Amino acid sequence: MRGYRRAMCRNITTLRGLEPHATDAEVEAAARQYVRKISGVQKTSDATRDAFELAVAEVTATTHRLLDALPERRQPPPTVPPLRRPEVQARIAAAGVEPAERPKSAANTGS
């Protein structure tokens, strides 16, 4: 693919090299953003929900395997995942829902 610039979606952050390591919620949030981006599905419907959630589960599992297989990074990633940002934590706290308790369709919205 000559001439194609490989730019990652601006909403997906690097998870490899985080200290502490990326949490299950962070990996799933990144997988959800990825599936949203490539599928064009921003809000699931009855017609898309099963396929969307299956894709999120598969990407999440694959991401865990990838992160486990790669060597440690020499430098930390350049950005902090949204679930670690104070303003996102404040929004979650204001909603009164823990990140792990959020419905799958609401994970990582607004970032």
Short mmCIF file of C-alpha atoms in Angstrom, two decimals:
data_model
loop_
_atom_site.label_atom_id
_atom_site.label_comp_id
_atom_site.label_asym_id
_atom_site.label_seq_id
_atom_site.Cartn_x
_atom_site.Cartn_y
_atom_site.Cartn_z
CA MET A 1 0.00 0.00 0.00
CA ARG A 2 2.22 2.74 -1.19
CA GLY A 3 1.32 6.25 -0.23
CA TYR A 4 -1.02 5.08 2.53
CA ARG A 5 -0.25 6.69 5.85
CA ARG A 6 -0.70 4.33 8.74
CA ALA A 7 -2.39 6.47 11.33
CA MET A 8 -4.14 4.92 14.27
CA CYS A 9 -7.64 6.08 15.12
CA ARG A 10 -7.18 9.08 17.37
CA ASN A 11 -9.45 7.56 20.03
CA ILE A 12 -7.50 4.32 20.39
CA THR A 13 -4.51 4.64 22.69
CA THR A 14 -1.43 2.45 22.97
CA LEU A 15 -1.87 -0.10 25.75
CA ARG A 16 1.52 -1.82 25.58
CA GLY A 17 3.96 -0.49 28.14
CA LEU A 18 1.47 0.97 30.61
CA GLU A 19 2.38 0.88 34.27
CA PRO A 20 0.46 -0.71 35.78
CA HIS A 21 -0.40 -2.95 32.85
CA ALA A 22 -3.59 -2.33 30.86
CA THR A 23 -6.70 -3.47 32.67
CA ASP A 24 -9.39 -5.71 31.20
CA ALA A 25 -11.67 -2.65 30.98
CA GLU A 26 -9.02 -0.67 29.05
CA VAL A 27 -8.43 -3.53 26.61
CA GLU A 28 -12.17 -3.96 26.04
CA ALA A 29 -12.67 -0.20 25.59
CA ALA A 30 -9.93 -0.13 22.93
CA ALA A 31 -11.44 -3.18 21.22
CA ARG A 32 -14.88 -1.54 21.26
CA GLN A 33 -13.48 1.65 19.68
CA TYR A 34 -11.71 -0.38 17.02
CA VAL A 35 -14.85 -2.36 16.15
CA ARG A 36 -16.90 0.86 16.08
CA LYS A 37 -14.41 2.47 13.73
CA ILE A 38 -14.12 -0.37 11.23
CA SER A 39 -17.80 -1.34 11.28
CA GLY A 40 -19.28 2.14 11.24
CA VAL A 41 -21.68 1.05 14.00
CA GLN A 42 -21.76 3.70 16.70
CA LYS A 43 -24.91 2.48 18.44
CA THR A 44 -25.96 -1.15 18.19
CA SER A 45 -29.45 -2.21 17.17
CA ASP A 46 -31.16 -5.58 17.42
CA ALA A 47 -29.84 -6.30 13.92
CA THR A 48 -26.18 -5.49 14.75
CA ARG A 49 -25.80 -6.24 18.47
CA ASP A 50 -24.81 -9.93 18.33
CA ALA A 51 -22.24 -9.51 15.55
CA PHE A 52 -20.85 -6.34 17.15
CA GLU A 53 -20.47 -7.89 20.62
CA LEU A 54 -18.90 -11.04 19.18
CA ALA A 55 -16.37 -8.90 17.31
CA VAL A 56 -15.58 -6.91 20.48
CA ALA A 57 -15.03 -10.16 22.43
CA GLU A 58 -12.76 -11.58 19.73
CA VAL A 59 -10.71 -8.39 19.37
CA THR A 60 -10.42 -8.15 23.17
CA ALA A 61 -9.13 -11.73 23.44
CA THR A 62 -6.72 -11.23 20.54
CA THR A 63 -5.44 -7.99 22.09
CA HIS A 64 -4.78 -9.73 25.41
CA ARG A 65 -2.81 -12.46 23.60
CA LEU A 66 -0.85 -9.87 21.62
CA LEU A 67 0.05 -7.80 24.70
CA ASP A 68 1.10 -10.96 26.56
CA ALA A 69 3.31 -12.10 23.67
CA LEU A 70 5.14 -8.82 23.02
CA PRO A 71 8.29 -7.84 24.92
CA GLU A 72 8.14 -4.93 27.35
CA ARG A 73 8.37 -1.45 25.87
CA ARG A 74 11.47 0.58 26.55
CA GLN A 75 9.45 3.78 26.95
CA PRO A 76 5.90 4.31 28.16
CA PRO A 77 3.22 5.08 25.57
CA PRO A 78 2.85 8.75 24.61
CA THR A 79 -0.78 9.03 25.77
CA VAL A 80 -2.80 7.88 28.76
CA PRO A 81 -5.81 5.62 28.09
CA PRO A 82 -9.15 7.38 28.63
CA LEU A 83 -10.12 5.19 31.60
CA ARG A 84 -7.04 6.49 33.46
CA ARG A 85 -7.77 10.17 32.82
CA PRO A 86 -9.13 12.14 35.79
CA GLU A 87 -11.87 13.82 33.76
CA VAL A 88 -13.16 10.46 32.52
CA GLN A 89 -13.03 9.00 36.02
CA ALA A 90 -15.03 12.01 37.24
CA ARG A 91 -17.70 11.43 34.55
CA ILE A 92 -17.92 7.76 35.51
CA ALA A 93 -18.17 8.61 39.21
CA ALA A 94 -20.83 11.24 38.51
CA ALA A 95 -22.86 8.62 36.66
CA GLY A 96 -22.56 6.41 39.75
CA VAL A 97 -21.37 3.39 37.78
CA GLU A 98 -18.07 1.58 38.09
CA PRO A 99 -16.29 1.02 34.72
CA ALA A 100 -16.58 -2.77 35.03
CA GLU A 101 -20.32 -2.46 35.72
CA ARG A 102 -21.11 -0.28 32.72
CA PRO A 103 -23.26 -1.88 30.04
CA LYS A 104 -21.15 -2.97 27.08
CA SER A 105 -22.89 -0.51 24.79
CA ALA A 106 -21.82 2.39 27.03
CA ALA A 107 -18.13 1.53 27.40
CA ASN A 108 -15.68 4.24 26.37
CA THR A 109 -18.23 6.66 25.02
CA GLY A 110 -17.42 10.31 24.67
CA SER A 111 -13.68 10.03 24.26
#
